PDB file of C-alpha atoms and ligand atoms in Angstrom:
ATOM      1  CA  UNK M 220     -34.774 -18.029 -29.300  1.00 59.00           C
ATOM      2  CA  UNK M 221     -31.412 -19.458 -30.277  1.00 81.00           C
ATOM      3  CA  UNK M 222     -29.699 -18.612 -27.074  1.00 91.00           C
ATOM      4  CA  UNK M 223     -27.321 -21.343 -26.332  1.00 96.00           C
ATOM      5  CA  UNK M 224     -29.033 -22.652 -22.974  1.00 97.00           C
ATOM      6  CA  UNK M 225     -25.580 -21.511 -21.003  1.00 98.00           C
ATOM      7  CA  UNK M 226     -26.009 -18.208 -21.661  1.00 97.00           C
ATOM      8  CA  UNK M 227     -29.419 -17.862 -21.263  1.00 97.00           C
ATOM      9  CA  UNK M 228     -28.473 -19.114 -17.442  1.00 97.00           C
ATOM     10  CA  UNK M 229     -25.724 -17.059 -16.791  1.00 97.00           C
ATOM     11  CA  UNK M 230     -27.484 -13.769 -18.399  1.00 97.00           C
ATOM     12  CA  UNK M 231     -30.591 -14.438 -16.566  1.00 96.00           C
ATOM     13  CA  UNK M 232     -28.512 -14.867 -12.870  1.00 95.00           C
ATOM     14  CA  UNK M 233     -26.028 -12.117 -13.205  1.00 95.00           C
ATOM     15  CA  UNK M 234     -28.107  -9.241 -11.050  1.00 95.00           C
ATOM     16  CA  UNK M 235     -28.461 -12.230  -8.263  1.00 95.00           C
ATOM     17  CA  UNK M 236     -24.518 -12.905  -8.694  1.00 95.00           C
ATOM     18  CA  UNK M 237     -23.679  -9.641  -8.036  1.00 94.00           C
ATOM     19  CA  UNK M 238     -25.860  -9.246  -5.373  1.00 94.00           C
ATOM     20  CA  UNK M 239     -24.577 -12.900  -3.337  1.00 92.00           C
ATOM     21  CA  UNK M 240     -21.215 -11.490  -4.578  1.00 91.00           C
ATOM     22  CA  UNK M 241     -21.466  -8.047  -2.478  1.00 91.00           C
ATOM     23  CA  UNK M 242     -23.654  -8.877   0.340  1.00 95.00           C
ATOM     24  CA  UNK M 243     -22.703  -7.659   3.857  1.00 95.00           C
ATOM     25  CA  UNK M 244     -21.451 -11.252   5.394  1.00 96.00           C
ATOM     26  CA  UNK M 245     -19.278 -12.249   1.928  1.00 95.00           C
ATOM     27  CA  UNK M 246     -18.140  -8.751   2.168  1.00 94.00           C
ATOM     28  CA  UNK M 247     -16.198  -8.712   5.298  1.00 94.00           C
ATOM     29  CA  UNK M 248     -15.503 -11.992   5.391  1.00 94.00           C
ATOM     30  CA  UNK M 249     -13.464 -11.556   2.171  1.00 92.00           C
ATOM     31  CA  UNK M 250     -12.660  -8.830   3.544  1.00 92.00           C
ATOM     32  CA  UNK M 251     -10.901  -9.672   6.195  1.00 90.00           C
ATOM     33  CA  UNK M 252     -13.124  -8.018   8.801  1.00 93.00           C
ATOM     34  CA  UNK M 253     -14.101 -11.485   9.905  1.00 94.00           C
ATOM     35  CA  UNK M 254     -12.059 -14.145  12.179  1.00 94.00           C
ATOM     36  CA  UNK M 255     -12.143 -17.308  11.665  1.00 96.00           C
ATOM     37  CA  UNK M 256     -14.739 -18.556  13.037  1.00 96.00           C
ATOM     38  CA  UNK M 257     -17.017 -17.130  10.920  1.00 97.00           C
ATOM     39  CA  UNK M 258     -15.277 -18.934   8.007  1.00 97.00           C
ATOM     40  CA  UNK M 259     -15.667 -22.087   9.937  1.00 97.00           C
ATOM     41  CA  UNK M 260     -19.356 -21.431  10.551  1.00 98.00           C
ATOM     42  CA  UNK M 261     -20.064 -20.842   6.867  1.00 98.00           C
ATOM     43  CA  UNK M 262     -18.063 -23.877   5.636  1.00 98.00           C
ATOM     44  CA  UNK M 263     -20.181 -25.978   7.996  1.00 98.00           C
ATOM     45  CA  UNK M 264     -23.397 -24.181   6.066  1.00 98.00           C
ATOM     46  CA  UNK M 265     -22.323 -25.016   2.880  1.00 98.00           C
ATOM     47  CA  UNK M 266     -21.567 -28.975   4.387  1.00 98.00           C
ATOM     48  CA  UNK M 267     -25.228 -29.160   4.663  1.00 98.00           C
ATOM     49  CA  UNK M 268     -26.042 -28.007   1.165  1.00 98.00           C
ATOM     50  CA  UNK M 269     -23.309 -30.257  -0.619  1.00 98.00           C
ATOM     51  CA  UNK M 270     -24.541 -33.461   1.858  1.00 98.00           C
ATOM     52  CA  UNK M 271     -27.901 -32.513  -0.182  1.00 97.00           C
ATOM     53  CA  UNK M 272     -26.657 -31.916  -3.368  1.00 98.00           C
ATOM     54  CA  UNK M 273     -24.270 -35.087  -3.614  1.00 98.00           C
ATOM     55  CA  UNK M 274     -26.677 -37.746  -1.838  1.00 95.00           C
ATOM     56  CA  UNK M 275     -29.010 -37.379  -4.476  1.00 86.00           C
ATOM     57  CA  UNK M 276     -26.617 -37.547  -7.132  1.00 94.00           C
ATOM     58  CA  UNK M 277     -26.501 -41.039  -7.015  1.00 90.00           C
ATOM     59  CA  UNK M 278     -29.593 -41.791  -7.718  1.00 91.00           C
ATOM     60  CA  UNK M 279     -29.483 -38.760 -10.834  1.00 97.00           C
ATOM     61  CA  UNK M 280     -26.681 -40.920 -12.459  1.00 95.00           C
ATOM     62  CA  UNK M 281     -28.497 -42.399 -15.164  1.00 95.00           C
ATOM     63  CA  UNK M 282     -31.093 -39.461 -15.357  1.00 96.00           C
ATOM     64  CA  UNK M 283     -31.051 -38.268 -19.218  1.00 96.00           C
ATOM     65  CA  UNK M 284     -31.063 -34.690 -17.830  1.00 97.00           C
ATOM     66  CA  UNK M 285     -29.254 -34.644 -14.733  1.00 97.00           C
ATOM     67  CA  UNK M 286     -27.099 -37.516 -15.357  1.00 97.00           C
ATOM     68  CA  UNK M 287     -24.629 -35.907 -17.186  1.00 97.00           C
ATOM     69  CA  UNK M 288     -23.443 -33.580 -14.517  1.00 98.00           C
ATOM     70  CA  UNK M 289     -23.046 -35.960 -11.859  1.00 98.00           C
ATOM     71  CA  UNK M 290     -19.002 -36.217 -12.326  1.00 97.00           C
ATOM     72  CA  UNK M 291     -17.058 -37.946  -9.198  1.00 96.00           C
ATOM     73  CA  UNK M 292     -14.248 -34.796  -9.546  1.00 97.00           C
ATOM     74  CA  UNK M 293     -16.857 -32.577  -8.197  1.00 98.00           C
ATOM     75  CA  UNK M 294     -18.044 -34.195  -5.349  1.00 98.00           C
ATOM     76  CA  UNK M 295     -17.184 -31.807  -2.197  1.00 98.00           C
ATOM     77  CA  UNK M 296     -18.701 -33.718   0.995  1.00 98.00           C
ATOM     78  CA  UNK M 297     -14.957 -35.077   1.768  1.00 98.00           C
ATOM     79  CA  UNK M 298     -13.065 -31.934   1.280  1.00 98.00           C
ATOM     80  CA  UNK M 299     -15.804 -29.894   3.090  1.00 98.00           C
ATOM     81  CA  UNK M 300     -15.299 -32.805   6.260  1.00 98.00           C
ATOM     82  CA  UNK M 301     -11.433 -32.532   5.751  1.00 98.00           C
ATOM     83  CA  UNK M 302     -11.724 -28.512   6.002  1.00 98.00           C
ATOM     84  CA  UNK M 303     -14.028 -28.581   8.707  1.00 98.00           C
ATOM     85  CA  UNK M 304     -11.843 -30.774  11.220  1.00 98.00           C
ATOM     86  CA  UNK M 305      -8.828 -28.985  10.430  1.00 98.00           C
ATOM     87  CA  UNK M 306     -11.241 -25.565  11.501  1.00 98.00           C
ATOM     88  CA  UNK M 307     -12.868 -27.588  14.241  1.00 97.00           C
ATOM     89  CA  UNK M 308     -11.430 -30.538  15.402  1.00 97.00           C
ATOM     90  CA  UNK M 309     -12.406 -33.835  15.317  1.00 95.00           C
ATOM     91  CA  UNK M 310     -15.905 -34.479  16.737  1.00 95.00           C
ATOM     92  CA  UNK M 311     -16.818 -31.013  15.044  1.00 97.00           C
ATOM     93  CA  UNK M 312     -20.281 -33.076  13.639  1.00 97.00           C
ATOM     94  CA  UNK M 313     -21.936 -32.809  17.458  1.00 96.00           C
ATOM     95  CA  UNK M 314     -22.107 -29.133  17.135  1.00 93.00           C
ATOM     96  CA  UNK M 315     -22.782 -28.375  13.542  1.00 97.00           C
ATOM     97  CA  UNK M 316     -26.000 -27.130  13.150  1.00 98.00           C
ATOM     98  CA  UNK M 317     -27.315 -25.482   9.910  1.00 98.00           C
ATOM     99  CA  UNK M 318     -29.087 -21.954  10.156  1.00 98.00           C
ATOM    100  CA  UNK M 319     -33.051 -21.755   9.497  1.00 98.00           C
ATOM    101  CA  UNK M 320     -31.909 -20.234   5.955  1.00 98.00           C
ATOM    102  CA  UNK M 321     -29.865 -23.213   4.989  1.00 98.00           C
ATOM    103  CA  UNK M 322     -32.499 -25.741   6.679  1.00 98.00           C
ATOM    104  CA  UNK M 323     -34.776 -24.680   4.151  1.00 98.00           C
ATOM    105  CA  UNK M 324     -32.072 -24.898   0.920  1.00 98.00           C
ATOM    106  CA  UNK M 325     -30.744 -28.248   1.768  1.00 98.00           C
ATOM    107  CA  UNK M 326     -34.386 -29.062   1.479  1.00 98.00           C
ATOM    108  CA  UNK M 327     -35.423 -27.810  -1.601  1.00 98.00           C
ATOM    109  CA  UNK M 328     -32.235 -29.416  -3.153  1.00 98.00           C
ATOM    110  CA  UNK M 329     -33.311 -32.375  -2.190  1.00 97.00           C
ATOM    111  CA  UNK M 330     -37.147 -31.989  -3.015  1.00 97.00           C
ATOM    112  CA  UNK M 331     -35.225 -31.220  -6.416  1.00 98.00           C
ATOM    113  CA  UNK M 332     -33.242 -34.481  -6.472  1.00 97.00           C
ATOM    114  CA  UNK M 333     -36.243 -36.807  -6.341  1.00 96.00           C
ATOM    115  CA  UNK M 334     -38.550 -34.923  -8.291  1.00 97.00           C
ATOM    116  CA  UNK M 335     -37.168 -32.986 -10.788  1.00 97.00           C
ATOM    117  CA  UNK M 336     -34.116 -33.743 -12.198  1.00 97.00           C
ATOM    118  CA  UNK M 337     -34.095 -30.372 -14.301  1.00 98.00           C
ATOM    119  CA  UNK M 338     -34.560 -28.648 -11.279  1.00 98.00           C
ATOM    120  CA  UNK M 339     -31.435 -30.425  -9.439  1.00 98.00           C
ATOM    121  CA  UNK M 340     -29.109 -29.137 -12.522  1.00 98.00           C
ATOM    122  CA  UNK M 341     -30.377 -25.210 -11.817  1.00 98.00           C
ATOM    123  CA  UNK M 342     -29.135 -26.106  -8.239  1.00 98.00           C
ATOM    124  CA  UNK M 343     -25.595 -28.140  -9.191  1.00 98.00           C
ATOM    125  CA  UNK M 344     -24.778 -24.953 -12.237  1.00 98.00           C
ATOM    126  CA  UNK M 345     -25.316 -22.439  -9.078  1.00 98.00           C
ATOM    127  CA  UNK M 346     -22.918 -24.301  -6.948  1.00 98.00           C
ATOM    128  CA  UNK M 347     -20.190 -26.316  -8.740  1.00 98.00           C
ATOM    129  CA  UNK M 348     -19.459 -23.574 -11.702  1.00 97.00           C
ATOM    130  CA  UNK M 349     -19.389 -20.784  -9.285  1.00 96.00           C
ATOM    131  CA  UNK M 350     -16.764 -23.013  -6.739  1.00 96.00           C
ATOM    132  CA  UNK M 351     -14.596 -23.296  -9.950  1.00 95.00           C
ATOM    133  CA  UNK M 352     -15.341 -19.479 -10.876  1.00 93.00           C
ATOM    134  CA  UNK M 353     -15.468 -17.366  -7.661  1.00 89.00           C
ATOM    135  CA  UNK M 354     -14.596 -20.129  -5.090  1.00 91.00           C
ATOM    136  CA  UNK M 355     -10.593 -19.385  -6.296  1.00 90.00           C
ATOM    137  CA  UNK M 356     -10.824 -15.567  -5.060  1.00 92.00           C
ATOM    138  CA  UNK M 357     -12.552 -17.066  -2.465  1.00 94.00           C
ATOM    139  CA  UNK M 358      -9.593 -19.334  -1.671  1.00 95.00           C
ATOM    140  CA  UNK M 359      -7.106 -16.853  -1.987  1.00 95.00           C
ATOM    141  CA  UNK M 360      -8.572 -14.297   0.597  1.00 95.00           C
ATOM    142  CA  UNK M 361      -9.197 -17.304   3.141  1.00 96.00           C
ATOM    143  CA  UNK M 362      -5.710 -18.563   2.843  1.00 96.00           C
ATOM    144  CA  UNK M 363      -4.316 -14.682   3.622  1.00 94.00           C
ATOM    145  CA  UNK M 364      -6.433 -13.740   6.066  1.00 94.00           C
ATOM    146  CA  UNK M 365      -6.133 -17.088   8.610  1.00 95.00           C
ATOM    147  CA  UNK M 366      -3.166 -18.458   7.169  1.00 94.00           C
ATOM    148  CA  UNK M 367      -4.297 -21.413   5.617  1.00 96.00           C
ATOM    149  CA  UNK M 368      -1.453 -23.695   3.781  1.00 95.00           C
ATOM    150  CA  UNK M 369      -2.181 -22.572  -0.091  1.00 95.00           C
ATOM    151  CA  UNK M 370      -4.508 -25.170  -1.458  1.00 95.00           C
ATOM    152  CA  UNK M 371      -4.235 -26.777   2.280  1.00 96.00           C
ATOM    153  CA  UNK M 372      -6.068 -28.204   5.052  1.00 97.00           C
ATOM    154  CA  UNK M 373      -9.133 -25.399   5.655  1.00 97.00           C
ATOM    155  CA  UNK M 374      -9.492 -24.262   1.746  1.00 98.00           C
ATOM    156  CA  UNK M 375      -9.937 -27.796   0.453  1.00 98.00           C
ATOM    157  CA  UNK M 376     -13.291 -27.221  -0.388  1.00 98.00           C
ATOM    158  CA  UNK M 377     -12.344 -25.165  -3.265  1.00 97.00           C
ATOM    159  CA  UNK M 378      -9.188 -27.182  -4.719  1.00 96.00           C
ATOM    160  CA  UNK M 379     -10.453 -29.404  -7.313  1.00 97.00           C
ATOM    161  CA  UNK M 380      -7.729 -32.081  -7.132  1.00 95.00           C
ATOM    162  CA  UNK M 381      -9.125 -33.974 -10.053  1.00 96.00           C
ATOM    163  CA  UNK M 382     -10.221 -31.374 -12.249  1.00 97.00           C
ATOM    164  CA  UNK M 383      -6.080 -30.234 -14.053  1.00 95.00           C
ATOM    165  CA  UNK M 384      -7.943 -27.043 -15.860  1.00 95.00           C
ATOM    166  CA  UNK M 385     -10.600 -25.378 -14.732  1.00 94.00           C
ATOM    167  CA  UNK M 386     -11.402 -23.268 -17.751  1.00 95.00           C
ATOM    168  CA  UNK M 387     -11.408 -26.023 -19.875  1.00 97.00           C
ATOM    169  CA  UNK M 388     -13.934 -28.223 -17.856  1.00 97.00           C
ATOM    170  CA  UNK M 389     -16.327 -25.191 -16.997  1.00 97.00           C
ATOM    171  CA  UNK M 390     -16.197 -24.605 -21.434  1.00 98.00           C
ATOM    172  CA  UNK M 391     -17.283 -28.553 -21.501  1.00 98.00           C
ATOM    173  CA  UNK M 392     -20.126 -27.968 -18.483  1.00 98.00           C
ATOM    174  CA  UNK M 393     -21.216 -25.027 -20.658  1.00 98.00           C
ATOM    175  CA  UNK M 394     -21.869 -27.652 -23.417  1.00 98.00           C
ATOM    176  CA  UNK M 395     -23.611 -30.088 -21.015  1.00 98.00           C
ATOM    177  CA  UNK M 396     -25.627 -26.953 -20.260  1.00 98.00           C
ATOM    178  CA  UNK M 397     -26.184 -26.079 -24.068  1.00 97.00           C
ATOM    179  CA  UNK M 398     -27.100 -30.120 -24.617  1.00 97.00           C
ATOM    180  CA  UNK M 399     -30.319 -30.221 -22.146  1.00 96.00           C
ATOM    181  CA  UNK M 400     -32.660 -31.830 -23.663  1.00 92.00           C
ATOM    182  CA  UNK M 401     -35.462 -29.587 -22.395  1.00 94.00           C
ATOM    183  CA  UNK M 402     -38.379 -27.908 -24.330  1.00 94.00           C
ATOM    184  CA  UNK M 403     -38.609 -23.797 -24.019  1.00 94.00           C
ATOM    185  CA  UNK M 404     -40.384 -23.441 -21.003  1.00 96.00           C
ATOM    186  CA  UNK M 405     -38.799 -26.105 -19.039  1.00 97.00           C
ATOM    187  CA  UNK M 406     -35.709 -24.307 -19.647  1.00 96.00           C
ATOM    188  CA  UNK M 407     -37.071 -21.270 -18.563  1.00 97.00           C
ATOM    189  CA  UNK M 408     -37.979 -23.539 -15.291  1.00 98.00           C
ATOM    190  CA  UNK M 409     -34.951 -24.394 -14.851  1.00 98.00           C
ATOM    191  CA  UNK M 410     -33.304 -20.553 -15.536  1.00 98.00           C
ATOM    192  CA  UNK M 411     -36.096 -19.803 -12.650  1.00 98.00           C
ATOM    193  CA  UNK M 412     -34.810 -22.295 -10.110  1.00 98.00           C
ATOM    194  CA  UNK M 413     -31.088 -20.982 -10.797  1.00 98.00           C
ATOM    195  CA  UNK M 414     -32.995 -17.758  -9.373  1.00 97.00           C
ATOM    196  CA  UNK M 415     -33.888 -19.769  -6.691  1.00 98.00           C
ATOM    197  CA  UNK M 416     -30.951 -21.110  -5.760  1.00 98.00           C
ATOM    198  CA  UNK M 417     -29.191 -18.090  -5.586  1.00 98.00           C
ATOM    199  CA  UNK M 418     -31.746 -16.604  -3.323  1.00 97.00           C
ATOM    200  CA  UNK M 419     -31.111 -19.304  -1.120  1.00 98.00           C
ATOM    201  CA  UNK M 420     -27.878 -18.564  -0.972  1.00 98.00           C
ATOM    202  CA  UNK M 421     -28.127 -15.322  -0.015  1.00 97.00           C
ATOM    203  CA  UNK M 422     -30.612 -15.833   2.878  1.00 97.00           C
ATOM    204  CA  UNK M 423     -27.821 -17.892   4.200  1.00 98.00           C
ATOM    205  CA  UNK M 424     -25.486 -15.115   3.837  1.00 97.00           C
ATOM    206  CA  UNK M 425     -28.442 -13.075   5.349  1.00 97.00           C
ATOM    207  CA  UNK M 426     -28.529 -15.154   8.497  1.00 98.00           C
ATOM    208  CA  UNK M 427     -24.435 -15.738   8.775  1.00 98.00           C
ATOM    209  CA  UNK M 428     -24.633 -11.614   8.205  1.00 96.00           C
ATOM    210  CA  UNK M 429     -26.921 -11.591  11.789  1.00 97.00           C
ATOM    211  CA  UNK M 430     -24.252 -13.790  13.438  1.00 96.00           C
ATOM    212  CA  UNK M 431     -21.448 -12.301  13.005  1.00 95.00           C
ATOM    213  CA  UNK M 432     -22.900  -8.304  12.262  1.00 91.00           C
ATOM    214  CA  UNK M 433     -18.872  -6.611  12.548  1.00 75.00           C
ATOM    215  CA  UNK M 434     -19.772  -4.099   9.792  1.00 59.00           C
ATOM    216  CA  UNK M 435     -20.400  -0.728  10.714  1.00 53.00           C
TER     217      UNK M 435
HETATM  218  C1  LIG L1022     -17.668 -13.121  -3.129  1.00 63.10           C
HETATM  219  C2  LIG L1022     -18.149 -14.140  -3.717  1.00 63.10           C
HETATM  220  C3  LIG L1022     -18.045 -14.417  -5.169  1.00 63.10           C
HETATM  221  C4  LIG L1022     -17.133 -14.026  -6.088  1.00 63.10           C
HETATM  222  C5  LIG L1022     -15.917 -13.169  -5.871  1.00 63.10           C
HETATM  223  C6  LIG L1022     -17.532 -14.586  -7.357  1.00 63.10           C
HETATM  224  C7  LIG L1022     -16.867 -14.397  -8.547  1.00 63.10           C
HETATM  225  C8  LIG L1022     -17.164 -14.988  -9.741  1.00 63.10           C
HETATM  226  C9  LIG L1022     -16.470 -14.778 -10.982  1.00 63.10           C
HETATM  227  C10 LIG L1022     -15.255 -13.897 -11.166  1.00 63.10           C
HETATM  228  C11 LIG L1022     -17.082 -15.524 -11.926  1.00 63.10           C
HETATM  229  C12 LIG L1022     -16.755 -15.521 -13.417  1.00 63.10           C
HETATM  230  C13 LIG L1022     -16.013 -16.700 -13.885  1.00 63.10           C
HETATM  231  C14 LIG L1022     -15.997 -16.831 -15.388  1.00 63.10           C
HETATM  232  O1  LIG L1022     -16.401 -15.920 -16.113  1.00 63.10           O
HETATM  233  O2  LIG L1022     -15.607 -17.898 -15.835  1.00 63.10           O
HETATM  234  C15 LIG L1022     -18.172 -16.219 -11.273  1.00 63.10           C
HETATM  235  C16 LIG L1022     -19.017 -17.081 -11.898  1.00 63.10           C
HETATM  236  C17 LIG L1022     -20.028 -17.747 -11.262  1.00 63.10           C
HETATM  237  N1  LIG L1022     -20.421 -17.613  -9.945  1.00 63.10           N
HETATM  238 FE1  LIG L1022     -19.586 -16.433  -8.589  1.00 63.10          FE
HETATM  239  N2  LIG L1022     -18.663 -15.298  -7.184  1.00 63.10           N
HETATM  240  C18 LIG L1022     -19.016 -15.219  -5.866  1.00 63.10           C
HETATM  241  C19 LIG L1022     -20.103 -15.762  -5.265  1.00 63.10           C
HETATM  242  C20 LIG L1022     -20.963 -16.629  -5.853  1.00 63.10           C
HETATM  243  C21 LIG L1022     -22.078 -17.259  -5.212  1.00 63.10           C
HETATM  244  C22 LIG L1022     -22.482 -17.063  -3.757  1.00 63.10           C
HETATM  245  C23 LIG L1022     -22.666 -18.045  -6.145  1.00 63.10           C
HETATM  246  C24 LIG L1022     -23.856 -18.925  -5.992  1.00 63.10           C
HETATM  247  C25 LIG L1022     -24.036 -19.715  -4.983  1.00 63.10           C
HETATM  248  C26 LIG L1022     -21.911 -17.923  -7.371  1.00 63.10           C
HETATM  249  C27 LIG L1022     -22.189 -18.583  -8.546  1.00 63.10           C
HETATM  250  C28 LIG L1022     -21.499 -18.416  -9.725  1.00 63.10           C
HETATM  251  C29 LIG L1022     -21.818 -19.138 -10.954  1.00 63.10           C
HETATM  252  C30 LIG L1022     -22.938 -20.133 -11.152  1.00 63.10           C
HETATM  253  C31 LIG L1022     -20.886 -18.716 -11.909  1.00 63.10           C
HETATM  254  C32 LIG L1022     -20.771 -19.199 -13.343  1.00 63.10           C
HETATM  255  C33 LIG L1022     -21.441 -18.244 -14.307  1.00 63.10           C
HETATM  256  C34 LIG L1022     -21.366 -18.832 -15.719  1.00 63.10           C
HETATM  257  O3  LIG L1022     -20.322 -18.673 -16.351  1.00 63.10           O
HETATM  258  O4  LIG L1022     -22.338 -19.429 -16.146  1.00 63.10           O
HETATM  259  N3  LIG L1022     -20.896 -17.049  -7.164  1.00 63.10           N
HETATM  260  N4  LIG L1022     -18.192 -15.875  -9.946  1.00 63.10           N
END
């Protein structure tokens, strides 16, 4: 019952973690069984999911639930643009398409955005605290394996210029988290659209998995 709210999240999504964590296409991309391209094709994914996730944040500003979150030192559209012409060259927009998999999340962030504010912070926890979590190691294999500058052109995605200590600013989200001010079962909502989100996320890594299928 007394569960702070950012535990109850993180308990709750830990068998999905693992399970985005180890699946086929995030394995051998990190590692190292993939080229490039593949990196390039799932940065351009997740540029469809962010576009969703930070042009409704606008409008969340002054939510009382969602409002809180929406913090300018998060916002990733303009690294994930910077990355993706440094991977792609300019003009790189023509040709990016998203997969049926991330179609279908982009959407239901943005279904979330106008309709359910509680809903759009199960979706903004899943990304932004695991880019500040996991996104380093991420980072650091990406930067090895096609010899990106460290915290350079092609990794910006995952530098958080703005934000000088990570651990300390994922302790205050946690707090945001713990703050809600949502009854019992909207939390538990909420803990079931973090679900969601992180099934989303791995159909994407499903569908990138079909692309580029190098493991044996
Ligand atoms: C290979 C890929 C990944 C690795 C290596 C990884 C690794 C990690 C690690 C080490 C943490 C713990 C950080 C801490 O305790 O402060 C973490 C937290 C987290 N990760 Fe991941 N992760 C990966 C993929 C993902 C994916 C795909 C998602 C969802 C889209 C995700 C979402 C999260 C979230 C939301 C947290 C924060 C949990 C919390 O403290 O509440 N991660 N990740």
């Amino acid at each position: 019952m007394d569960t702070p709210f950012s535990t109850l999240i993180r308990t709750a999504s830990h068998e999905q973690h693992t399970e985005a964590e180890t699946s086929r296409f995030m394995s051998d991309l990190l590692g190292g069984r993939l080229g490039v391209e593949a990196y390039a094709r799932y940065t351009e994914q997740l540029w469809f999911v962010y576009q969703a996730l930070e042009e409704g944040a606008g409008a969340l500003r002054d939510d009382p639930v969602a409002g809180p979150f929406i913090r300018p030192e998060l916002m990733r559209t303009a690294s994930l643009e910077r990355d993706l012409t440094h991977l792609r060259g300019a003009g790189w927009q023509q040709a990016a398409a998203p997969l049926p998999a991330t179609r279908a999340y982009a959407a239901r962030v943005r279904e979330c955005a106008v309709t359910w504010p509680g809903g759009y912070v199960a979706h903004h926890y899943t990304r932004y605290l695991g880019d500040l979590s996991g996104g380093q190691i991420i980072r650091d294999r990406a930067e090895r394996a096609w010899g990106f500058a460290r915290k350079g052109d092609g990794v910006r995605f995952y530098v958080f210029e703005s934000i000088a200590n990570p651990a300390a600013f994922k302790r205050g989200y946690r707090e945001l988290l713990d703050a809600v001010n949502a009854d019992e079962l909207e939390r538990k909502r909420i803990v079931d659209e973090c679900k969601r989100a992180f099934a989303l996320n791995s159909a994407v890594f499903r569908e990138l998995g079909d692309e580029f299928p190098l493991s044996a």
